[in-house]
Coordinates of C-alpha atoms and ligand atoms in Angstrom, one line a residue:
M186 CA -44.5 -37.7 -49.4
T187 CA -48.1 -36.3 -49.4
G188 CA -50.8 -38.0 -47.3
L189 CA -50.8 -39.2 -43.8
F190 CA -48.0 -41.5 -42.7
D191 CA -47.0 -42.9 -39.3
S192 CA -43.4 -43.2 -38.0
F193 CA -43.1 -46.6 -39.6
H194 CA -43.9 -45.3 -43.1
R195 CA -47.4 -46.9 -43.1
R196 CA -49.9 -44.8 -45.1
I197 CA -53.1 -44.1 -43.2
D198 CA -56.0 -43.9 -45.6
Y199 CA -58.8 -45.4 -43.6
M200 CA -60.7 -44.0 -40.6
R201 CA -63.0 -45.9 -38.3
V202 CA -65.5 -43.6 -36.7
S203 CA -67.4 -44.6 -33.6
V204 CA -70.7 -42.8 -33.4
T205 CA -71.8 -44.0 -30.0
D206 CA -70.7 -46.0 -27.0
R207 CA -74.2 -47.4 -26.5
C208 CA -75.1 -50.9 -27.6
N209 CA -78.3 -52.9 -27.4
L210 CA -76.3 -56.2 -26.9
R211 CA -74.0 -57.3 -24.1
C212 CA -71.6 -59.8 -25.9
T213 CA -69.6 -61.7 -23.3
Y214 CA -66.3 -61.2 -25.1
C215 CA -66.8 -57.5 -25.7
T216 CA -68.3 -56.1 -22.4
V217 CA -66.0 -56.4 -19.5
K218 CA -68.0 -54.3 -17.1
L219 CA -70.7 -51.7 -17.5
V220 CA -69.6 -48.1 -16.8
P221 CA -71.7 -45.0 -17.2
H222 CA -72.4 -44.0 -20.8
L223 CA -71.2 -40.8 -22.3
S224 CA -73.6 -37.9 -22.0
H225 CA -75.2 -36.4 -25.1
D226 CA -72.9 -33.4 -24.9
D227 CA -69.8 -35.6 -24.8
I228 CA -70.6 -37.2 -28.1
L229 CA -69.6 -35.5 -31.4
R230 CA -72.5 -34.2 -33.3
Y231 CA -72.9 -35.3 -36.9
E232 CA -71.7 -31.9 -38.2
E233 CA -68.6 -32.2 -36.1
I234 CA -67.9 -35.7 -37.4
Q235 CA -68.3 -34.4 -40.9
R236 CA -65.7 -31.7 -40.2
V237 CA -63.2 -34.2 -38.8
V238 CA -63.7 -36.3 -41.9
Q239 CA -63.2 -33.2 -44.2
A240 CA -59.8 -32.7 -42.5
A241 CA -59.0 -36.5 -42.9
A242 CA -59.9 -36.4 -46.5
G243 CA -57.5 -33.5 -47.0
L244 CA -54.8 -35.8 -45.7
G245 CA -55.7 -38.6 -48.2
I246 CA -58.1 -40.6 -46.1
R247 CA -60.5 -42.2 -48.6
S248 CA -62.5 -44.7 -46.6
I249 CA -64.7 -44.3 -43.6
R250 CA -66.2 -47.1 -41.5
L251 CA -69.0 -46.3 -39.0
T252 CA -69.0 -48.4 -35.9
G253 CA -69.7 -48.2 -32.1
G254 CA -71.1 -49.4 -29.6
E255 CA -73.9 -50.2 -32.0
P256 CA -74.1 -47.5 -34.6
L257 CA -77.7 -48.1 -35.4
V258 CA -78.9 -47.2 -31.9
R259 CA -77.9 -43.6 -32.6
P260 CA -80.9 -41.8 -34.2
G261 CA -80.6 -40.6 -37.7
L262 CA -77.5 -42.5 -38.9
P263 CA -78.5 -42.1 -42.6
T264 CA -78.1 -38.4 -42.1
L265 CA -74.5 -38.8 -41.1
V266 CA -73.9 -41.1 -44.1
E267 CA -75.4 -38.4 -46.3
F268 CA -73.1 -35.8 -44.7
L269 CA -70.0 -37.9 -45.2
S270 CA -70.8 -38.8 -48.8
Q271 CA -70.8 -35.0 -49.5
V272 CA -67.1 -34.8 -48.4
E273 CA -64.8 -34.5 -51.3
G274 CA -62.3 -37.3 -51.5
I275 CA -64.3 -39.8 -49.5
D276 CA -65.2 -42.6 -51.9
D277 CA -66.1 -45.5 -49.6
I278 CA -68.4 -45.4 -46.6
S279 CA -69.1 -48.7 -44.8
L280 CA -70.8 -49.8 -41.5
T281 CA -70.1 -52.4 -38.8
T282 CA -73.3 -53.5 -37.1
N283 CA -74.9 -56.2 -35.1
A284 CA -77.8 -55.9 -37.7
T285 CA -80.6 -56.1 -35.1
F286 CA -82.0 -52.8 -36.5
L287 CA -80.7 -53.2 -40.1
N288 CA -84.0 -54.5 -41.6
K289 CA -85.5 -51.1 -40.8
Y290 CA -82.5 -48.9 -42.0
A291 CA -80.7 -50.8 -44.9
A292 CA -82.6 -49.1 -47.7
G293 CA -82.3 -45.6 -46.2
L294 CA -78.6 -46.1 -45.5
K295 CA -78.0 -47.3 -49.1
A296 CA -79.9 -44.3 -50.5
A297 CA -77.8 -42.0 -48.3
G298 CA -74.5 -43.3 -49.8
L299 CA -73.5 -46.4 -47.7
K300 CA -71.7 -48.9 -49.8
R301 CA -71.2 -52.0 -47.8
V302 CA -71.7 -53.5 -44.4
N303 CA -70.0 -55.9 -42.0
I304 CA -72.4 -57.8 -39.8
S305 CA -71.4 -59.5 -36.5
L306 CA -73.0 -62.9 -36.0
D307 CA -71.5 -65.6 -33.9
T308 CA -74.1 -68.4 -34.0
F309 CA -77.2 -69.7 -35.8
K310 CA -78.7 -71.1 -32.5
P311 CA -81.2 -68.9 -30.7
D312 CA -80.4 -70.1 -27.2
R313 CA -76.6 -69.7 -27.9
F314 CA -77.3 -66.2 -29.3
R315 CA -79.0 -65.3 -26.1
R316 CA -76.1 -66.7 -24.0
I317 CA -73.4 -64.8 -26.0
T318 CA -75.3 -61.5 -26.5
G319 CA -77.7 -61.4 -23.6
S320 CA -80.6 -60.8 -26.1
D321 CA -83.2 -62.7 -28.2
G322 CA -82.4 -60.9 -31.5
L323 CA -81.2 -63.7 -33.8
E324 CA -84.3 -63.5 -36.1
D325 CA -83.8 -59.7 -36.4
V326 CA -80.1 -60.2 -37.4
L327 CA -81.0 -62.7 -40.1
A328 CA -83.7 -60.3 -41.4
G329 CA -81.1 -57.5 -41.3
I330 CA -78.7 -59.6 -43.4
E331 CA -81.4 -60.2 -46.0
A332 CA -82.4 -56.5 -46.0
A333 CA -78.8 -55.5 -46.6
R334 CA -78.5 -57.8 -49.6
K335 CA -81.8 -56.6 -51.0
A336 CA -80.9 -53.0 -50.6
G337 CA -77.8 -53.6 -52.7
L338 CA -75.2 -53.1 -50.0
H339 CA -72.2 -55.0 -51.4
P340 CA -70.4 -56.8 -50.1
V341 CA -72.2 -57.9 -47.0
K342 CA -69.6 -59.6 -44.8
I343 CA -70.5 -61.7 -41.9
N344 CA -68.0 -61.6 -39.0
M345 CA -68.0 -64.5 -36.6
V346 CA -65.8 -64.3 -33.5
V347 CA -64.7 -67.9 -32.9
L348 CA -64.9 -68.8 -29.2
G349 CA -63.4 -72.2 -28.5
G350 CA -65.8 -74.4 -26.5
I351 CA -68.7 -72.0 -27.1
N352 CA -69.4 -71.7 -30.9
D353 CA -66.5 -73.3 -32.7
D354 CA -68.7 -76.3 -33.5
E355 CA -70.6 -73.9 -35.9
L356 CA -67.5 -73.1 -38.0
L357 CA -68.5 -75.5 -40.8
D358 CA -72.1 -74.2 -40.8
F359 CA -70.8 -70.7 -41.4
A360 CA -68.2 -71.7 -44.0
R361 CA -70.9 -73.6 -45.9
M362 CA -73.0 -70.4 -46.2
S363 CA -70.3 -69.1 -48.6
V364 CA -71.2 -72.0 -50.9
S365 CA -75.0 -72.4 -50.4
D366 CA -75.9 -68.7 -50.1
G367 CA -72.9 -66.8 -51.4
W368 CA -72.1 -65.3 -48.0
H369 CA -68.8 -63.5 -47.4
V370 CA -67.9 -65.0 -44.1
R371 CA -65.0 -64.0 -41.9
F372 CA -63.7 -65.8 -38.9
I373 CA -62.1 -63.7 -36.3
E374 CA -59.7 -64.9 -33.5
Y375 CA -61.0 -64.0 -30.1
M376 CA -58.8 -61.3 -28.4
P377 CA -58.7 -61.9 -24.7
L378 CA -59.8 -58.4 -23.6
V379 CA -62.2 -59.7 -20.9
T380 CA -61.2 -60.6 -17.4
P381 CA -59.3 -63.9 -17.4
G382 CA -61.4 -66.7 -16.2
A383 CA -64.6 -65.3 -17.6
E384 CA -66.8 -67.9 -19.3
V385 CA -66.1 -66.4 -22.7
G386 CA -64.3 -69.1 -24.7
Q387 CA -60.8 -70.1 -25.8
L388 CA -58.7 -68.8 -28.6
V389 CA -58.9 -70.9 -31.8
A390 CA -56.0 -70.1 -34.1
V391 CA -56.7 -69.3 -37.7
R392 CA -54.5 -72.2 -38.9
D393 CA -56.7 -74.6 -36.8
M394 CA -59.9 -73.0 -38.2
M395 CA -58.6 -73.5 -41.8
E396 CA -57.6 -77.1 -41.2
T397 CA -61.0 -77.9 -39.8
I398 CA -62.8 -76.4 -42.8
Q399 CA -60.4 -78.0 -45.4
R400 CA -60.7 -81.4 -43.8
A401 CA -64.5 -81.3 -43.8
I402 CA -65.4 -79.2 -46.9
G403 CA -62.5 -78.8 -49.3
Q404 CA -59.5 -76.8 -50.4
L405 CA -59.5 -73.1 -49.5
E406 CA -58.1 -71.3 -52.6
P407 CA -56.7 -67.8 -52.0
C408 CA -58.8 -65.0 -53.6
L409 CA -59.6 -61.4 -53.5
V410 CA -62.8 -60.0 -52.2
A411 CA -64.8 -57.1 -53.9
S412 CA -63.6 -54.4 -51.4
G413 CA -62.0 -54.1 -48.1
N414 CA -59.3 -52.2 -46.1
G415 CA -58.7 -54.7 -43.4
P416 CA -56.5 -57.4 -42.2
A417 CA -58.5 -60.4 -43.5
K418 CA -57.1 -63.0 -45.8
Y419 CA -59.6 -64.4 -48.2
Y420 CA -60.2 -67.8 -49.7
R421 CA -62.9 -69.6 -51.8
L422 CA -64.2 -73.0 -51.1
P423 CA -65.0 -75.3 -54.1
G424 CA -68.1 -74.1 -55.9
A425 CA -68.6 -71.1 -53.6
K426 CA -69.8 -67.7 -54.9
G427 CA -69.0 -66.2 -51.6
T428 CA -65.7 -66.1 -49.7
T429 CA -64.2 -67.3 -46.5
G430 CA -61.9 -64.8 -44.7
F431 CA -59.7 -65.1 -41.7
I432 CA -58.6 -62.4 -39.3
G433 CA -55.9 -63.5 -36.8
P434 CA -54.9 -60.7 -34.4
M435 CA -53.4 -63.2 -32.1
T436 CA -51.5 -65.7 -34.3
D437 CA -51.2 -63.8 -37.6
C438 CA -50.4 -60.2 -36.6
F439 CA -51.3 -57.7 -39.3
C440 CA -49.9 -54.5 -37.7
S441 CA -47.1 -54.1 -40.3
H442 CA -49.7 -53.1 -42.9
C443 CA -52.1 -51.3 -40.6
N444 CA -53.6 -48.3 -42.5
R445 CA -56.1 -47.0 -39.9
L446 CA -56.9 -44.3 -37.5
R447 CA -59.8 -44.3 -35.1
L448 CA -62.2 -41.5 -34.0
T449 CA -64.0 -42.3 -30.7
A450 CA -67.5 -41.2 -30.1
D451 CA -66.3 -38.6 -27.6
G452 CA -63.9 -37.0 -30.1
R453 CA -60.5 -38.6 -29.6
L454 CA -58.2 -39.7 -32.3
R455 CA -56.9 -43.1 -31.4
P456 CA -54.1 -44.6 -33.5
C457 CA -54.6 -48.2 -32.3
L458 CA -57.4 -50.3 -30.9
L459 CA -55.0 -51.9 -28.4
D460 CA -53.1 -48.8 -27.2
D461 CA -54.4 -46.1 -24.9
N462 CA -52.6 -43.2 -26.6
E463 CA -55.2 -40.7 -27.9
V464 CA -55.3 -37.1 -29.1
D465 CA -58.2 -34.9 -28.2
I466 CA -59.9 -33.4 -31.3
K467 CA -63.2 -32.5 -29.8
G468 CA -61.8 -29.6 -27.6
P469 CA -60.0 -27.9 -30.6
L470 CA -63.0 -28.6 -32.8
R471 CA -65.4 -26.9 -30.4
S472 CA -63.0 -24.0 -30.0
G473 CA -63.2 -23.3 -33.7
A474 CA -60.0 -25.0 -35.0
S475 CA -59.4 -24.6 -38.7
I476 CA -59.2 -27.6 -41.0
E477 CA -55.4 -27.1 -41.1
E478 CA -55.3 -27.4 -37.3
L479 CA -57.4 -30.5 -37.3
K480 CA -55.0 -32.0 -39.9
R481 CA -52.1 -31.3 -37.6
L482 CA -53.8 -33.2 -34.8
M483 CA -54.3 -36.2 -37.1
Q484 CA -50.6 -36.1 -38.0
E485 CA -49.8 -36.0 -34.2
A486 CA -52.1 -39.0 -33.7
A487 CA -50.5 -40.9 -36.6
A488 CA -47.1 -40.2 -35.1
L489 CA -48.2 -42.0 -31.9
K490 CA -49.0 -45.2 -33.7
K491 CA -46.8 -48.0 -32.3
E492 CA -45.1 -50.5 -34.5
Q493 CA -47.4 -53.3 -33.3
H494 CA -49.8 -54.3 -30.5
H495 CA -48.7 -56.5 -27.6
L496 CA -51.8 -58.5 -27.0
T497 CA -50.0 -61.8 -27.4
K498 CA -47.8 -61.0 -24.4
G499 CA -50.8 -61.4 -22.1
F500 CA -54.1 -60.1 -21.0
I501 CA -54.5 -56.3 -21.3
L502 CA -57.4 -54.1 -20.3
G503 CA -56.8 -50.6 -21.3
K504 CA -58.7 -47.5 -20.2
R505 CA -61.5 -48.3 -22.6
Q506 CA -63.4 -51.4 -23.6
M507 CA -64.1 -52.5 -27.2
W508 CA -67.6 -51.0 -27.2
Q509 CA -66.2 -47.7 -26.0
I510 CA -63.6 -47.4 -28.7
G511 CA -65.4 -48.9 -31.7
G512 CA -64.2 -52.3 -32.6
Ligands
SAM896 N1 -72.0 -53.2 -32.5 C1 -71.3 -53.4 -33.8 C2 -71.1 -54.9 -34.1 O1 -71.6 -55.7 -33.3 O2 -70.6 -55.2 -35.2 C3 -69.9 -52.7 -33.8 C4 -69.0 -52.7 -32.6 S1 -68.4 -54.3 -32.2 C5 -67.3 -53.8 -30.9 C6 -67.2 -54.5 -33.6 C7 -66.7 -55.9 -33.7 O3 -65.8 -56.1 -32.7 C8 -67.7 -57.0 -33.7 O4 -67.5 -57.8 -34.9 C9 -67.3 -57.8 -32.5 O5 -67.5 -59.2 -32.7 C10 -65.8 -57.5 -32.4 N2 -65.2 -57.8 -31.1 C11 -65.6 -57.3 -29.9 N3 -64.8 -57.8 -28.9 C12 -64.0 -58.7 -29.5 C13 -62.9 -59.6 -29.0 N4 -62.7 -59.6 -27.7 N5 -62.2 -60.3 -29.9 C14 -62.5 -60.2 -31.2 N6 -63.5 -59.4 -31.7 C15 -64.2 -58.7 -30.9

């Protein structure tokens, strides 16, 4: 078999690249505790990320998603997008962002070769936005969503982490946006990565979200969405141009068809978000490793991929927090 496979015969054709561990928001469910940020030298330069992606493309990786921290706090992100769009074999570059700076960058990112964007938004209420994120940026996010659509990034997907007792009363408002405004909305189960007892919210299972939406709005018909590599299941509400997706890491485990490898901002290959196994690629890269050597490190990392995560067995807090890995 050619290409990159793990020990469970899963093909890896998608890489999530974290470009920074810095973020301008402090979401309650993402930030466990603040630890010192990586130094400038610790972080892979854009040329280095391009070289890793060249090696990945040589192994059949076709799709790259940029994430963080908040990727748009790193200066010059369109330059990286341009570098990556020059890599032969890479035909899909996307971005996950909180969109607070997207109004400024959407057109430039599109011109550089970005195809699509996932935007994190958990509430339409300014005071709640402040409570969840520690910031007043709701208007900026909404402007960022509009700018992404205007720039022709497609699809624009809106990711809402559903936090029971905190924002689950807005589930229907978000779902209705798929009908009224053609949004592609995705509801994500909260993963309990933050200290137990923190005022973060309760898990709401995907089946309960679906039931609430169907009872109030109408039947969710299964459908496909324009593009995606991820674990979401998509549906359409009656009369909706947009879609309603659900991601259930807690109650609808999708590890059996996981197709991804991660690259952390400090140059480590990480086979799974929820497992601390990593392979250093920055050291070899900076010592002049060839593309073939980098490919071997990726094969090593893929071989470390576990069959599935164990989040449902209880609270885990690994060596790194979400914002340090690239969610
Ligand atoms: N700053 C960017 C953003 O906000 O989209 C990218 C990084 S952020 C860590 C990526 C995604 O991880 C966001 O959609 C966020 O909502 C999600 N996330 C973070 N912590 C989570 C948790 N405990 N459970 C579920 N999703 C989480």
